[in-house]
Amino acid sequence: PQGQTKKLRQPIVVVLGHVDHGKTSLLDKIRSTAIAAREAGGITQHIGASIVPSAVIEKISEPLKKIVPIKLAIPGLLFIDTPGHELFSNLRKRGGSIADFAILVIDVTKGLQDQTFEAIDLLKSRKVPFLIAANKIDRLPGWESNPDQPFVVSYQNQSRRAKEELERVIYGIIVTKFSELGFQTELYTKIKDFTKTVAIVPVSAKTGEGIPDLLAVLAGLTQQYLKNRLIFAEGPAKGSVLEVKEAEGLGTVIDTIIYDGIIRVGDIIVLNGKNGPIITNVRSLLMPAPLSDLRAKGTRFVNVSEVYAAAGVRIAAPDLENALAGSSIYVANSVEEANELSKTLQSEVKELIFKADKDGIIIKADTLGTLEALIEAFKRMNIPIRVADIGNISKSDVLEASLTAKKNRSLGVIIAFNVKILPEAEAELANSNVKVIQNNIIYHLIEEYENWSENLKR
Ligand code: GDP
Ligand code: MG
């Protein structure tokens, strides 16, 4: 089985950044580059993730051997397929993230923008190390594209003007802005100590320039500096619930990312649900059918009997209807252990789902991850929170908020991420002065709240 004889598991890599800076394109480019190297193993499709094996990384970064000499000890890199802050926030574990490393994408024609700053805050609060992919270098004035070439090779072929344009962006914008934020950043080729400096890797998700460098630096950094995190433990699996879904013929299933250990059909699993921890048994484990994803429209799935970390796997089991995305998931060796783990899970939720005895806003979100991200964001702004909860906006939420609104208008607000307003609440809202702010992008919720509360002061 995969991973069994290997000492290290694949680092889990996420892609974050401002909208339109090229997150999706970059992941697509990494995937297509890996698929093109299929004689070296191509990519392995997982649920919600893809694995680029080491042999493929070595082959793609072969031309860089002299500059970035790496002998890979990790078996590959696991990329989370869907970029974005909302999904990233569901990769939570207490005090951190199950993401081992992040790629922060910055469009070199735009520089740092609102969601870039949001991403930096998220990475800081979850303590996730990252590198900067300075994307769209093909759009720099005077840049001559060298498709699929390493950045260092393409750079040597550039005119003086193009080189100066790149330096202007890297040093004049990225390095300067990051140093204001307390980060030392530098072009990756010039870094002496990667523990002190965040690497900047210039890339183009369009032409593929810099993809070899990006993969080499990701693999090199993670295996060198995160070794302790990546040691594969032969024990029961640990993971995060990325999404809760309805699957035809299977009922409610959970899409999970497993970051440690082994999960097998029949195993006892423990995770958080809307009404408390759920203890159940794995009925089946599903993975995308090999290669079906390349041609067929809908992904076909195959049943597997066991899965080794790191992996993305869909789990079917009884009693998952109330499962919460963003929850940790653990395999238990016995019923007693399951009961112990459910206590741990309960205490994890206490910090996120609460009702405080003070005036403050109400936050309602669809998953534990987005709820946590919102709590952190409003705490950073020093906005007090009265209620934080999962689920739709209810009548009692409106009543709570309207009591607060009478005392402090700017706190009489319900912040709603990806949840609905229940009909009973609609009626109550109509004759209250409670403000509801609904959005499916975390950043926009915060921005709308700031604008609204600023306007109140006028
Ligand atoms: P996302 O919102 O961060 O996922 O950004 P997308 O990947 O959807 O990219 C936004 C737009 O930028 C699309 O029109 C892409 O084709 C374009 N784009 C992305 N990367 C590059 C690049 O490296 N070069 C150029 N010229 N365009 C790019
Ligand atoms: Mg996108």
PDB file of C-alpha atoms and ligand atoms in Angstrom, residues 18-25 135-136 138-139 204-206, ligand 1:
ATOM      1  CA  HIS A  18      -6.798  37.704  -3.674  1.00  0.00           C
ATOM      2  CA  VAL A  19      -9.542  36.971  -6.205  1.00  0.00           C
ATOM      3  CA  ASP A  20      -8.283  36.823  -9.810  1.00  0.00           C
ATOM      4  CA  HIS A  21      -4.617  36.719  -8.849  1.00  0.00           C
ATOM      5  CA  GLY A  22      -4.452  33.247 -10.418  1.00  0.00           C
ATOM      6  CA  LYS A  23      -4.997  30.611  -7.703  1.00  0.00           C
ATOM      7  CA  THR A  24      -7.143  28.327  -9.857  1.00  0.00           C
ATOM      8  CA  SER A  25      -4.922  28.800 -12.911  1.00  0.00           C
ATOM      9  CA  ASN A 135       2.244  35.270 -10.609  1.00  0.00           C
ATOM     10  CA  LYS A 136       1.597  36.580 -14.143  1.00  0.00           C
ATOM     11  CA  ASP A 138       4.357  36.971 -18.556  1.00  0.00           C
ATOM     12  CA  ARG A 139       2.436  40.251 -18.298  1.00  0.00           C
ATOM     13  CA  SER A 204       3.295  32.364 -14.796  1.00  0.00           C
ATOM     14  CA  ALA A 205       0.249  30.135 -14.475  1.00  0.00           C
ATOM     15  CA  LYS A 206      -0.334  30.853 -18.142  1.00  0.00           C
TER      16      LYS A 206
HETATM   17  P1  GDP B   1      -8.328  33.110  -8.946  1.00  0.00           P
HETATM   18  O1  GDP B   1      -9.556  33.923  -8.742  1.00  0.00           O
HETATM   19  O2  GDP B   1      -7.228  33.540  -8.028  1.00  0.00           O
HETATM   20  O3  GDP B   1      -8.568  31.640  -8.910  1.00  0.00           O
HETATM   21  O4  GDP B   1      -7.781  33.488 -10.401  1.00  0.00           O
HETATM   22  P2  GDP B   1      -7.912  32.697 -11.775  1.00  0.00           P
HETATM   23  O5  GDP B   1      -7.009  31.537 -11.805  1.00  0.00           O
HETATM   24  O6  GDP B   1      -9.350  32.450 -12.061  1.00  0.00           O
HETATM   25  O7  GDP B   1      -7.302  33.779 -12.783  1.00  0.00           O
HETATM   26  C1  GDP B   1      -7.913  35.026 -12.988  1.00  0.00           C
HETATM   27  C2  GDP B   1      -7.612  35.499 -14.391  1.00  0.00           C
HETATM   28  O8  GDP B   1      -6.223  35.714 -14.545  1.00  0.00           O
HETATM   29  C3  GDP B   1      -8.008  34.500 -15.472  1.00  0.00           C
HETATM   30  O9  GDP B   1      -8.510  35.220 -16.580  1.00  0.00           O
HETATM   31  C4  GDP B   1      -6.703  33.815 -15.810  1.00  0.00           C
HETATM   32  O10 GDP B   1      -6.665  33.342 -17.136  1.00  0.00           O
HETATM   33  C5  GDP B   1      -5.707  34.938 -15.622  1.00  0.00           C
HETATM   34  N1  GDP B   1      -4.375  34.461 -15.238  1.00  0.00           N
HETATM   35  C6  GDP B   1      -4.068  33.661 -14.195  1.00  0.00           C
HETATM   36  N2  GDP B   1      -2.742  33.451 -14.113  1.00  0.00           N
HETATM   37  C7  GDP B   1      -2.195  34.123 -15.164  1.00  0.00           C
HETATM   38  C8  GDP B   1      -0.847  34.305 -15.627  1.00  0.00           C
HETATM   39  O11 GDP B   1       0.136  33.803 -15.068  1.00  0.00           O
HETATM   40  N3  GDP B   1      -0.687  35.088 -16.719  1.00  0.00           N
HETATM   41  C9  GDP B   1      -1.724  35.691 -17.369  1.00  0.00           C
HETATM   42  N4  GDP B   1      -1.462  36.447 -18.424  1.00  0.00           N
HETATM   43  N5  GDP B   1      -2.998  35.536 -16.945  1.00  0.00           N
HETATM   44  C10 GDP B   1      -3.231  34.769 -15.874  1.00  0.00           C
END
